[in-house]
Tab-separated table of C-alpha atoms in Angstrom:
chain	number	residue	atom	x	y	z
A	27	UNK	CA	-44.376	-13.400	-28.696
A	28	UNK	CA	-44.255	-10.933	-31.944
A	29	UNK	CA	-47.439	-9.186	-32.929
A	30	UNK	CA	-47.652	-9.601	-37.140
A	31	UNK	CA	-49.233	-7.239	-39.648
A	32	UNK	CA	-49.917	-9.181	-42.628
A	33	UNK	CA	-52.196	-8.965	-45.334
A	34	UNK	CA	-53.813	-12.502	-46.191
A	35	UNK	CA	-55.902	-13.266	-49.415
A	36	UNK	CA	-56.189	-9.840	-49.348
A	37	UNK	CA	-57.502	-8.540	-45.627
A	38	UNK	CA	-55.289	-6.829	-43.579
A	39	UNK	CA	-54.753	-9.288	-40.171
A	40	UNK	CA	-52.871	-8.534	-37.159
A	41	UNK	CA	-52.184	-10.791	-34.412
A	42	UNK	CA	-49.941	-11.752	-31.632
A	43	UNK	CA	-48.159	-14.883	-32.032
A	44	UNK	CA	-45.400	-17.426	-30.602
A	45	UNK	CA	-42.348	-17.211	-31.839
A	46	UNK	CA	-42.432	-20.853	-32.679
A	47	UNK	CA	-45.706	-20.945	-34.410
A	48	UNK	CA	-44.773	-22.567	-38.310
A	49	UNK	CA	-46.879	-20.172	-40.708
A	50	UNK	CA	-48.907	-23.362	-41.699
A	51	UNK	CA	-50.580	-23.494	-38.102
A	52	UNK	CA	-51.042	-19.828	-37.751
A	53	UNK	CA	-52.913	-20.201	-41.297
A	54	UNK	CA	-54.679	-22.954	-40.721
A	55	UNK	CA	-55.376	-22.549	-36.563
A	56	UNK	CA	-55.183	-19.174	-36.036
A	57	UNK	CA	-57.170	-17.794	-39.372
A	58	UNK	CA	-59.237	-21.214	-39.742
A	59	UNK	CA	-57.740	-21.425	-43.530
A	60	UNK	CA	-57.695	-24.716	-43.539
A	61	UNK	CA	-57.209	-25.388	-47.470
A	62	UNK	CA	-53.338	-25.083	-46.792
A	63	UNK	CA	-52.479	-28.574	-46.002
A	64	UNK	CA	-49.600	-30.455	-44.048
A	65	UNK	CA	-48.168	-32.975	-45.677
A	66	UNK	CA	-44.845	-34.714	-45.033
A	67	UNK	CA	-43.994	-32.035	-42.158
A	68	UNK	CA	-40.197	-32.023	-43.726
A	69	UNK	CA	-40.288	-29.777	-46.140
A	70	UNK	CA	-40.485	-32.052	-49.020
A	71	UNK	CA	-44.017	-32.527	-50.489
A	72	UNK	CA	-45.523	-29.095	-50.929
A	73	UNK	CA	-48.977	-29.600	-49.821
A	74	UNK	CA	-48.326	-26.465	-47.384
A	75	UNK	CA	-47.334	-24.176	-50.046
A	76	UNK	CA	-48.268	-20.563	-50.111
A	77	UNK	CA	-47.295	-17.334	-52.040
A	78	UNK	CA	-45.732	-14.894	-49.951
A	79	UNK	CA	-45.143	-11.589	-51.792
A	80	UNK	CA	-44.631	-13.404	-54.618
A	81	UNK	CA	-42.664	-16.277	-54.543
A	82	UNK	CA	-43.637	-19.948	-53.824
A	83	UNK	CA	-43.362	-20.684	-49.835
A	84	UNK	CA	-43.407	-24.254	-47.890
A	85	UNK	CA	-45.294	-22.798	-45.035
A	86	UNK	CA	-44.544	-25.995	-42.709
A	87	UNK	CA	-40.646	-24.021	-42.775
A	88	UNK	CA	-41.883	-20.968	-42.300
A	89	UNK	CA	-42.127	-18.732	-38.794
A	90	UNK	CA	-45.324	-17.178	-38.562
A	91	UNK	CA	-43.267	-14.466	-36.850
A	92	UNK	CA	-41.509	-14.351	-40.051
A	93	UNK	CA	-44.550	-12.993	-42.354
A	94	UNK	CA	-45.110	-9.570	-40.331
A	95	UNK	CA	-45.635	-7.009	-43.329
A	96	UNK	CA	-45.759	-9.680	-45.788
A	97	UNK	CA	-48.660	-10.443	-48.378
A	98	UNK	CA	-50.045	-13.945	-48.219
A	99	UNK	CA	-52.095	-15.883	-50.912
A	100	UNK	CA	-53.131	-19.051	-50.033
A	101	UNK	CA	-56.045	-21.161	-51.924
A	102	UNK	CA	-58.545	-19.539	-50.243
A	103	UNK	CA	-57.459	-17.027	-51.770
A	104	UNK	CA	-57.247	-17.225	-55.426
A	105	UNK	CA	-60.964	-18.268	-56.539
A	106	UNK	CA	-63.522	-14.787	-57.565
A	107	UNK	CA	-66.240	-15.552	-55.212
A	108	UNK	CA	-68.280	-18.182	-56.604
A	109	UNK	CA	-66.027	-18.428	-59.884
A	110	UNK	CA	-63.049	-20.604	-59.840
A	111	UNK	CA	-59.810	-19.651	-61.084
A	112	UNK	CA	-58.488	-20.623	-64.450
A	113	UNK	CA	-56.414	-23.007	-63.086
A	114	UNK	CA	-58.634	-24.342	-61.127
A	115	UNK	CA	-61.181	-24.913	-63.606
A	116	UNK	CA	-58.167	-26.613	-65.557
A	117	UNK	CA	-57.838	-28.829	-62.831
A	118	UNK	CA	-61.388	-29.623	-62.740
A	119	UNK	CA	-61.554	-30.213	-66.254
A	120	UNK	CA	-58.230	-32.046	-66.735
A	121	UNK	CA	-59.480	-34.462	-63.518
A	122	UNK	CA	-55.948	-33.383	-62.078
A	123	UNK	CA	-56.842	-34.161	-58.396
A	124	UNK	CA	-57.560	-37.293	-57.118
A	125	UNK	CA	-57.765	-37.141	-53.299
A	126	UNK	CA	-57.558	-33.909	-53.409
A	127	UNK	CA	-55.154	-33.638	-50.549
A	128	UNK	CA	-52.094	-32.037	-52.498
A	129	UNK	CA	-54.247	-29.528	-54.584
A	130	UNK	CA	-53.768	-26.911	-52.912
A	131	UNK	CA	-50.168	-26.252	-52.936
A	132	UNK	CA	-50.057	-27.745	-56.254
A	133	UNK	CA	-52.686	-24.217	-57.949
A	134	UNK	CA	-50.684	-22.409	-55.850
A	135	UNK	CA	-47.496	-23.346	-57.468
A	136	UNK	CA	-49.133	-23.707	-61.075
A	137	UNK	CA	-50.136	-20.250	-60.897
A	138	UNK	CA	-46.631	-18.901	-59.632
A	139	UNK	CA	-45.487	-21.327	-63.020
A	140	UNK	CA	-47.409	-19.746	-65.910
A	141	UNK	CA	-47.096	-16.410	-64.446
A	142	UNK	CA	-43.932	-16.123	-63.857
A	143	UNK	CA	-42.947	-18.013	-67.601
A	144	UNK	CA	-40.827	-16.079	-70.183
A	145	UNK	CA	-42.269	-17.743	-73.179
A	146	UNK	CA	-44.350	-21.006	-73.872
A	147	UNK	CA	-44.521	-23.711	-71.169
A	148	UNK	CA	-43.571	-27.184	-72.451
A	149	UNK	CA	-44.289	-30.195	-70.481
A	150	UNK	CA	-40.530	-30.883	-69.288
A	151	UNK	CA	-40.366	-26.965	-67.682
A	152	UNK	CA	-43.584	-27.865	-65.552
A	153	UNK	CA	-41.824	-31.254	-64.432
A	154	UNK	CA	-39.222	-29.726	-63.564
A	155	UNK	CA	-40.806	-27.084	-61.689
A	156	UNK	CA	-43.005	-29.047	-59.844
A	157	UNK	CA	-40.448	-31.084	-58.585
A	158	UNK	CA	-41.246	-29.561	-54.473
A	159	UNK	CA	-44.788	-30.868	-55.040
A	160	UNK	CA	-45.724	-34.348	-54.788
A	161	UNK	CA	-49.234	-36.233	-55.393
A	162	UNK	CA	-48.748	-39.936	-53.649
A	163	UNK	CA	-52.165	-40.566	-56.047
A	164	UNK	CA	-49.308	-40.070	-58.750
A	165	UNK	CA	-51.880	-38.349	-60.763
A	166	UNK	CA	-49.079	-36.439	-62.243
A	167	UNK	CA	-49.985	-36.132	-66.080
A	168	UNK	CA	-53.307	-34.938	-65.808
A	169	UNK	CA	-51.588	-32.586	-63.337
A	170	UNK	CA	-49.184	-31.684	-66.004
A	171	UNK	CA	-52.098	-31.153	-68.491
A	172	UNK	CA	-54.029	-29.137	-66.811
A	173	UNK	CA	-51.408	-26.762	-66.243
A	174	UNK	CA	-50.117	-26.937	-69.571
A	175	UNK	CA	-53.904	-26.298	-70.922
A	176	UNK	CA	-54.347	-22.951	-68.348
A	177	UNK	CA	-50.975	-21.697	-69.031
A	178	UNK	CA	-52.233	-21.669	-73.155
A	179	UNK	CA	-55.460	-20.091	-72.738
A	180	UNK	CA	-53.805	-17.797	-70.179
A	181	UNK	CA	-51.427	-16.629	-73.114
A	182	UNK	CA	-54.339	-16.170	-75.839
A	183	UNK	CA	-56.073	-14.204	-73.210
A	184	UNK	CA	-55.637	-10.316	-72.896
A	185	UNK	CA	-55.294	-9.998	-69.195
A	186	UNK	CA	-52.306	-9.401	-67.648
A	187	UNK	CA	-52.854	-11.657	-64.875
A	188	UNK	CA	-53.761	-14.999	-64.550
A	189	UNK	CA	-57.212	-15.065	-63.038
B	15	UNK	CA	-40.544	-26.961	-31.882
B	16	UNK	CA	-39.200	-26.007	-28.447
B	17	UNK	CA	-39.835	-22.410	-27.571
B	18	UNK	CA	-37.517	-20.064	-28.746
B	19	UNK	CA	-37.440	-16.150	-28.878
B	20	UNK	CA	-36.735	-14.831	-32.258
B	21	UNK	CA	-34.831	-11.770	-32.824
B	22	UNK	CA	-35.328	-9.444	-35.968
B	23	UNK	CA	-32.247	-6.885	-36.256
B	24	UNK	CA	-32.784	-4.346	-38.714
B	25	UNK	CA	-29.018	-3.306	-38.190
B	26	UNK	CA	-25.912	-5.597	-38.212
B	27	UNK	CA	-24.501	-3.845	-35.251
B	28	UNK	CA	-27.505	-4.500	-33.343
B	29	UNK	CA	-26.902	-8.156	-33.178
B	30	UNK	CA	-23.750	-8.495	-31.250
B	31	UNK	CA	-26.145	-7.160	-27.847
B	32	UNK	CA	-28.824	-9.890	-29.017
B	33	UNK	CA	-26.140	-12.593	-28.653
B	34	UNK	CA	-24.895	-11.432	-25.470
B	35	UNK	CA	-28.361	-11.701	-23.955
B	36	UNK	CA	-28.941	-14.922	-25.381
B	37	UNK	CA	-27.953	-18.178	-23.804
B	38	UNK	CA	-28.084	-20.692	-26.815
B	39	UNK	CA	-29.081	-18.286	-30.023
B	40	UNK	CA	-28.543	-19.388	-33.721
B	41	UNK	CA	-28.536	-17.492	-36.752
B	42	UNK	CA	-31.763	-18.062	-38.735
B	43	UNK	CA	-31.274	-17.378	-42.649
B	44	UNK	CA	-33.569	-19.024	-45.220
B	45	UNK	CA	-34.229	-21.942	-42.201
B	46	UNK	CA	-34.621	-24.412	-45.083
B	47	UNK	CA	-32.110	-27.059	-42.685
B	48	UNK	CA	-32.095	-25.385	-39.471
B	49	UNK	CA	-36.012	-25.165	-38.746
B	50	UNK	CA	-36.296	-29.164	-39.982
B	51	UNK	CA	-33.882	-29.721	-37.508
B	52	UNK	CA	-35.493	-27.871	-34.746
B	53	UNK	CA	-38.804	-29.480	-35.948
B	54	UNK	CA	-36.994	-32.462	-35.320
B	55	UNK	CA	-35.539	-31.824	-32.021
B	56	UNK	CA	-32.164	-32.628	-33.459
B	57	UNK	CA	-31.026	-28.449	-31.712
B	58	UNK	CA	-32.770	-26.506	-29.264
B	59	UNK	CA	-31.580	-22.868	-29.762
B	60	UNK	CA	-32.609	-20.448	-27.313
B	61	UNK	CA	-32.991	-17.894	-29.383
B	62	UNK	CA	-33.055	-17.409	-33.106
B	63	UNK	CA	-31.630	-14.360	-35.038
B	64	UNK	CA	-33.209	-13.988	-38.485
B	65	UNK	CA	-31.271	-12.040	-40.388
B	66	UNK	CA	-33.615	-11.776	-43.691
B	67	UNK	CA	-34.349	-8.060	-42.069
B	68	UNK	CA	-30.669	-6.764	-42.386
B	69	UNK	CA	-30.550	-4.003	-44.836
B	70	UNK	CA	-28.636	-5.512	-48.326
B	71	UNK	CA	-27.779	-8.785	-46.791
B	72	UNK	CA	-28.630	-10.450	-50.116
B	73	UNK	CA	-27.078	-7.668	-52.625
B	74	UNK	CA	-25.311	-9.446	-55.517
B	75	UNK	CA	-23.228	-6.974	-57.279
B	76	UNK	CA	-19.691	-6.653	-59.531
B	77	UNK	CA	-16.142	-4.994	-60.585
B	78	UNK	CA	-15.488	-5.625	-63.525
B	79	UNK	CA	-15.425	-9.486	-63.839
B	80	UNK	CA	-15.048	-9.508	-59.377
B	81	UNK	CA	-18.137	-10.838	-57.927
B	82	UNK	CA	-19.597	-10.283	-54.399
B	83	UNK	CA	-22.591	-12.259	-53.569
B	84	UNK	CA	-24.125	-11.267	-50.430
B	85	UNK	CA	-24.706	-13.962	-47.650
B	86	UNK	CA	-28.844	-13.741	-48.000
B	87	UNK	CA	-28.900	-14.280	-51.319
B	88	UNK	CA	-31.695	-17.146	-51.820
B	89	UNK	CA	-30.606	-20.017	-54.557
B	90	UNK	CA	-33.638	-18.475	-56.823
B	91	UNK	CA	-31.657	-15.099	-56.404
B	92	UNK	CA	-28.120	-16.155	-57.118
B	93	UNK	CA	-30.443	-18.306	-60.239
B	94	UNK	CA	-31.650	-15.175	-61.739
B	95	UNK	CA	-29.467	-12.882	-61.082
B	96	UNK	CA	-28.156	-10.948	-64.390
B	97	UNK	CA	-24.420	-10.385	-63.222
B	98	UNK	CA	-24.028	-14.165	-62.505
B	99	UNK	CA	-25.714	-15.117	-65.286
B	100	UNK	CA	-23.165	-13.050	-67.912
B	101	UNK	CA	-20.419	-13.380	-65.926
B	102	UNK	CA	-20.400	-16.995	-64.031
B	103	UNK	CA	-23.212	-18.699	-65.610
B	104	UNK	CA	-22.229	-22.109	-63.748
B	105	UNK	CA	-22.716	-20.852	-60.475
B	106	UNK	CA	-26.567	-19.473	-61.325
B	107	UNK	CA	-27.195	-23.351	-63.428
B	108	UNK	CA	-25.560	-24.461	-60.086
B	109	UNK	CA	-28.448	-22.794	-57.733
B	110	UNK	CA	-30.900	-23.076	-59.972
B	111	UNK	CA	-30.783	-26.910	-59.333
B	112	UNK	CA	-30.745	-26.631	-55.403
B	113	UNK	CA	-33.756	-28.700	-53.986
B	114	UNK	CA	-36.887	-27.605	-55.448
B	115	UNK	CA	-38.528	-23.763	-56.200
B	116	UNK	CA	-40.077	-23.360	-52.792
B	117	UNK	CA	-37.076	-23.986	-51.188
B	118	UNK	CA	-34.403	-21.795	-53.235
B	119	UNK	CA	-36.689	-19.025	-52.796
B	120	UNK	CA	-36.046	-19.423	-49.032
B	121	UNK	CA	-32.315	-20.899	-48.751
B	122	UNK	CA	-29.320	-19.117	-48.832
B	123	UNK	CA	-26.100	-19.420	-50.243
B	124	UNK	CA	-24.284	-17.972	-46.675
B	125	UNK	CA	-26.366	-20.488	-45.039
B	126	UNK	CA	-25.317	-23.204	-46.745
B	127	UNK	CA	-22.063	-22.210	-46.580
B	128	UNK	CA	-22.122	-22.408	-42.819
B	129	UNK	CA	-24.226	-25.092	-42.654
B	130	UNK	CA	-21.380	-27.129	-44.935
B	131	UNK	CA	-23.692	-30.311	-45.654
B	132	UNK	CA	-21.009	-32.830	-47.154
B	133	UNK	CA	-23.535	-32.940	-49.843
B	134	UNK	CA	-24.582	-29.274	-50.334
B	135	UNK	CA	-23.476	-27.689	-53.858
B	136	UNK	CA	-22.132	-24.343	-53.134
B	137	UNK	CA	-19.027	-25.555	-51.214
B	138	UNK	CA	-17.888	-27.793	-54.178
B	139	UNK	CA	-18.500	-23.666	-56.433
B	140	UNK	CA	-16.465	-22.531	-53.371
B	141	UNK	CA	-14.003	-24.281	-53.450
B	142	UNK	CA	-13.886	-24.346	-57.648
B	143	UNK	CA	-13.687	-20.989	-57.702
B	144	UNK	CA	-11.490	-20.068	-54.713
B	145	UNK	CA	-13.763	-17.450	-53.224
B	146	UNK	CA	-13.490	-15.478	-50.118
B	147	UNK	CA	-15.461	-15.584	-47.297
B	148	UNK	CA	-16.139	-12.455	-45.573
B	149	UNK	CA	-17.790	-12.065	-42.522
B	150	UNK	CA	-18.447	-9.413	-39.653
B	151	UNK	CA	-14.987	-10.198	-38.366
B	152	UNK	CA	-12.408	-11.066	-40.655
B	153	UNK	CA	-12.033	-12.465	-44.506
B	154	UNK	CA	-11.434	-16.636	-44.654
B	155	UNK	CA	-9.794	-18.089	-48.371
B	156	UNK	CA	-11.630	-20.893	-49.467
B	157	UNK	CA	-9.087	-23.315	-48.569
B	158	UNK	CA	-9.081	-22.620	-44.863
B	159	UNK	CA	-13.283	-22.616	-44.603
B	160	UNK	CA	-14.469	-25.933	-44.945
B	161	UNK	CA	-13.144	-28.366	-41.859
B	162	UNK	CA	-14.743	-31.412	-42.333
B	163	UNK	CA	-18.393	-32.463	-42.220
B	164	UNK	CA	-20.994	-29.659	-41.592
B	165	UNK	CA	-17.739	-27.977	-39.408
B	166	UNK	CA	-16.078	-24.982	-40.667
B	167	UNK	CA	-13.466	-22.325	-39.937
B	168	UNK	CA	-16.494	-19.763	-38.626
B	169	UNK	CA	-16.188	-19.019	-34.543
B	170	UNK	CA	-19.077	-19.002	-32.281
B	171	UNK	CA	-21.791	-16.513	-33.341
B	172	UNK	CA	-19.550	-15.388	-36.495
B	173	UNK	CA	-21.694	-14.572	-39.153
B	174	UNK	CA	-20.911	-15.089	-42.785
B	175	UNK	CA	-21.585	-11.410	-44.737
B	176	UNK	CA	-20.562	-12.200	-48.146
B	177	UNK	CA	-18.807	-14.420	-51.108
B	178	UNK	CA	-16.452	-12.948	-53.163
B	179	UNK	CA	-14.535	-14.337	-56.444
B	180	UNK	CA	-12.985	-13.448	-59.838
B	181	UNK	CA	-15.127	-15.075	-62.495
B	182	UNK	CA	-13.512	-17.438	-64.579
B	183	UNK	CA	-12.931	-17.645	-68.012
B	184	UNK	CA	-15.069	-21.029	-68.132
B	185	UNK	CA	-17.182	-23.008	-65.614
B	186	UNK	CA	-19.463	-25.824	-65.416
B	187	UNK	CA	-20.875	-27.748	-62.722
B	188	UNK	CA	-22.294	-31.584	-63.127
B	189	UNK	CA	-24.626	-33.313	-60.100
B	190	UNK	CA	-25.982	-36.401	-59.824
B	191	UNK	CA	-28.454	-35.687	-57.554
B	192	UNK	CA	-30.069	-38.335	-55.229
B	193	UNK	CA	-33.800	-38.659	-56.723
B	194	UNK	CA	-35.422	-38.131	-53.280
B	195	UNK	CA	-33.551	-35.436	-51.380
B	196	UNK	CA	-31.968	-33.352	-54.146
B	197	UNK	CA	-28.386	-33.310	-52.797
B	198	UNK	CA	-25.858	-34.550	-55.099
B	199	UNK	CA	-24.570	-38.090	-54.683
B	200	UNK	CA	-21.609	-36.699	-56.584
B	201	UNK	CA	-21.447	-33.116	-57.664
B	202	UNK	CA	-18.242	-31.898	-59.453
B	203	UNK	CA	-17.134	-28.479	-60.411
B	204	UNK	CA	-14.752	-27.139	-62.953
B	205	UNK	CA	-13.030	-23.628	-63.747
B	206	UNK	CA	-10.551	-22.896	-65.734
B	207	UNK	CA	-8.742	-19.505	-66.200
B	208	UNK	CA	-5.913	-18.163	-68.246
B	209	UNK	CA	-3.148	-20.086	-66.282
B	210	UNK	CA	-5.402	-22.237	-64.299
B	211	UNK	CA	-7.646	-25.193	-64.135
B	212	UNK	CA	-9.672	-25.703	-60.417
B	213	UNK	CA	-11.721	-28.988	-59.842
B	214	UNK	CA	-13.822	-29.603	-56.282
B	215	UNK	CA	-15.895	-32.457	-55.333
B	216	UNK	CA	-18.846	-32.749	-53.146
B	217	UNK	CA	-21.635	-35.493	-51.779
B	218	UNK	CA	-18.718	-38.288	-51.817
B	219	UNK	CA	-15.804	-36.982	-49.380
B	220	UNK	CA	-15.889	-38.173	-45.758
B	221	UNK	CA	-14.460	-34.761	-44.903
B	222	UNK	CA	-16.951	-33.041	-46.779
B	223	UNK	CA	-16.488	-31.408	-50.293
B	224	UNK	CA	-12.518	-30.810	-51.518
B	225	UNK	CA	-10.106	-29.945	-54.531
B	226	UNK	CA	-9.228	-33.114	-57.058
B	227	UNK	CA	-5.701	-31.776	-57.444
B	228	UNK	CA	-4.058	-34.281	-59.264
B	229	UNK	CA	-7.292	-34.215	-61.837
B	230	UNK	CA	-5.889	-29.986	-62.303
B	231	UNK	CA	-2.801	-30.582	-63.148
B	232	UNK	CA	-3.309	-33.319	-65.748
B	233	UNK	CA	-6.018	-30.470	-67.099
B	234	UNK	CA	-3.576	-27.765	-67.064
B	235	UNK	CA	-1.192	-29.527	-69.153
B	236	UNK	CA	-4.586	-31.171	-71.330
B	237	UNK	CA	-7.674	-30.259	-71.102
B	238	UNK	CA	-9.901	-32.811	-72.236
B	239	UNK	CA	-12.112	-35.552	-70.439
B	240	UNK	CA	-10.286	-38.844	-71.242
B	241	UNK	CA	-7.653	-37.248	-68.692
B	242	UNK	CA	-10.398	-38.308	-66.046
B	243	UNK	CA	-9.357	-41.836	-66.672
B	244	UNK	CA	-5.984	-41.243	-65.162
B	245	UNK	CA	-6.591	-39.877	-62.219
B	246	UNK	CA	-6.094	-41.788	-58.877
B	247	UNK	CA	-8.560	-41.642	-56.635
B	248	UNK	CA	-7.652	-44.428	-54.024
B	249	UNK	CA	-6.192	-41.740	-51.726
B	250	UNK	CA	-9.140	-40.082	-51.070
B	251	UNK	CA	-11.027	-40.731	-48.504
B	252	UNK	CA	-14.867	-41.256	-49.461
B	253	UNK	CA	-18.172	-41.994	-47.568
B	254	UNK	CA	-20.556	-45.113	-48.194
B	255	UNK	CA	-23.630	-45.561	-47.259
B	256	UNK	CA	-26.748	-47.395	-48.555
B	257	UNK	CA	-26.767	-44.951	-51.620
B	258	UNK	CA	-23.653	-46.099	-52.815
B	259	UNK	CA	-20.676	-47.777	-52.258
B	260	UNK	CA	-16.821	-46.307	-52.666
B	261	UNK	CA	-16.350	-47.990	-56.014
B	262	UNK	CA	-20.084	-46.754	-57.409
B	263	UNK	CA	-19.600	-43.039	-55.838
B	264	UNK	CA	-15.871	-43.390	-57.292
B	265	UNK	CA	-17.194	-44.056	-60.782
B	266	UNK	CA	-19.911	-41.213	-60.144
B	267	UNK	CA	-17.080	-38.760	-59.611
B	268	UNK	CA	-15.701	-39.425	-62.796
B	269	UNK	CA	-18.502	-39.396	-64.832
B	270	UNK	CA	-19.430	-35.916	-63.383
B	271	UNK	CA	-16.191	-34.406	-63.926
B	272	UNK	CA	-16.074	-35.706	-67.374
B	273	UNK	CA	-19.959	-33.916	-68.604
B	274	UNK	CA	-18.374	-30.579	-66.412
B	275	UNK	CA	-14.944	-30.397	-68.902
B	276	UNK	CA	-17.047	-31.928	-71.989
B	277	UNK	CA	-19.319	-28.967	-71.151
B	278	UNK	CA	-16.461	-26.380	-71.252
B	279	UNK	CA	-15.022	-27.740	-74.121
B	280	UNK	CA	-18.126	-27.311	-76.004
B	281	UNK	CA	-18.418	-23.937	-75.242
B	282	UNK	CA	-15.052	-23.427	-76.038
B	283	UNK	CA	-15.475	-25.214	-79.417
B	284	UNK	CA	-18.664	-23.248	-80.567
């Protein structure tokens, strides 16, 4: 058993978990944020994906154990109360979920894109980045779009972050 | 996963009394192949020892045009990282095109190393570049450290610290990866120094990746990619399975080695 301090969407948590518990169950079991999503279970499609101090995490590889100290976003996390995110309202308006079911990792990995770009995204860059995230709907343009679209108004805005 | 108990050393001297009190314990790095195999069932450890705690474990740094990569750097790390990129650009385009963003933030290049997938990148860079392998015991030449399919020269519980080469004058690295898994159905590497050309192959060899000697000495002498049409490679022993046969991962080879010199001519022409 190791006892984590972590700090998820924000709130401070602390619990005692197994050793073998992934980070996707102790999200999704242990906190009840279910938005975080298992896919494939082998580390391929990205529906589990999370930000962990900044950088893009499959969560179904991940120890729980592993996050003590850490700072988690997951989806749950990245709406202002009752107002969406920009990329989520890009994804709303670009109609770039179809199920639904691999949206989740998919914001969190569009975010991570656009704010971590050094210059204008082009359509190629977010292919290529988006290559640990499938959609089996293979609603991949509109994905593409949407991303595209946030990343532009994202630029003409003043804020430093993407929000 | 079977129940394990994981380990977090802050220290690298602390680990050597976690081993001792452990009946089955495996290092734990990035985890991107050994917790899929553990999800799998495929190894039970007892314990696991992750070593993302230890203190500089993933410091990159330089002398001069020396490079020392440190075992934890992630593939996103070794991507980004300044010093590679100005000195041994190759090897950063080379991690950058590891698996997918989630996972090269989380992968390492020592645990790939160890790991020694006969379709992994880095040991075909390794090997290329003729780095050292240093670890808490001793220093191993890249010729001696790769034995054959996911086997290497690394005893029981020896941990890989850090990677160590001279840049080289010119580089470049051309994979054809496999469209599902990432992992290079043929991935060939090229540097060439002052007095030296060094060419290694991965994701075809039946012993894992190796050096295409016969393809450096008819680069030393001219270095130019029609020279790839001499080469022999009937000798060599290669894998097939349902993702390609000896003659189609033959032709891959050649193909790959040709867009790595083309690329280093290029440079050299511009």
């Amino acid at each position: 058993m190791t006892r984590i301090e972590a700090v998820v969407n924000g709130k401070k948590v602390t619990k005692t978990v197994d050793d073998n518990r992934l980070l996707v169950t102790f999200l999704r079991e242990d906190l009840g944020l279910t938005g975080t999503h298992v896919g494939c279970d082998t580390t391929q499609c990205g529906a589990c994906v999370v930000n962990i101090d900044g950088d893009t995490v499959k969560s179904c590889t991940s120890l729980a154990a592993g996050a003590n100290g850490c700072s988690i976003t997951t989806i749950e996390g990245v709406a202002h109360g009752e107002r969406l995110h920009r990329v989520q309202e890009a994804f709303h308006r670009h109609h770039a979920l179809q199920c639904g079911y691999c949206t989740p990792g998919l914001i969190i990995t569009a975010i991570d894109i656009i704010e971590k770009a050094q210059g204008p995204l082009d359509e190629a860059t977010v292919r290529q980045e988006l290559k640990g995230n499938l959609c089996r709907c293979t609603g991949y343009q509109n994905i593409v779009s949407a991303i595209l679209d946030a990343a532009e108004k994202y630029a003409m805005s003043s804020v430093s972050k993407v929000a | 996963m079977n129940p394990f108990t994981l380990h977090r050393p802050s220290a690298i001297d602390l680990i050597s009394a976690m081993l001792a009190s452990s009946s089955d314990p495996k290092f734990l790095a990035g985890g991107m192949t050994l917790l899929p195999s553990m999800k799998l069932g495929l190894i039970t450890p007892s314990d696991l020892i992750d070593l993302t705690s230890l203190p500089a474990f993933g410091e990159i740094s330089n002398e001069g045009r020396r490079l020392s990569v440190g075992a934890g750097a992630t593939h996103a790390a070794v991507a980004n990282e300044r010093r590679i990129r100005e000195l041994c650009p190759a090897l950063g385009r080379l991690a950058g095109k590891i698996g997918d963003r989630h996972v090269r933030n989380r992968g390492t290049i020592g645990g790939s190393l160890a790991n020694n997938d006969p379709a992994a990148d880095y040991p075909a860079a390794i090997l290329a570049l003729d780095a050292t392998i240093h670890t808490d015991r001793r220093e191993i030449g890249s010729s001696d450290f790769f034995r054959g399919i996911f086997e290497t020269a690394l005893d029981e519980h020896e941990l890989i610290t850090s990677i160590e080469f001279e840049a080289p004058e010119r580089a470049a690295y051309a994979k054809f990866p496999h469209p599902a898994s990432g992992y290079a159905l043929a991935g060939v590497f090229v540097c060439r120094g002052d007095s030296y050309v060094r060419v290694a192959v991965t994701g075809v060899g039946s012993d894992g990746a190796f050096r295409l000697q016969e393809l450096e000495g008819k680069l030393e002498a001219q270095f130019e990619a029609s020279v790839v049409d001499t080469i022999d490679l009937s000798a060599l022993e290669f894998f097939e399975d349902r993702h390609g046969s000896r003659a189609y991962r033959e032709n891959l080879v050649r193909v790959m080695a040709r867009q790595a010199i083309a690329e280093i001519a290029a440079v050299d022409g511009a």
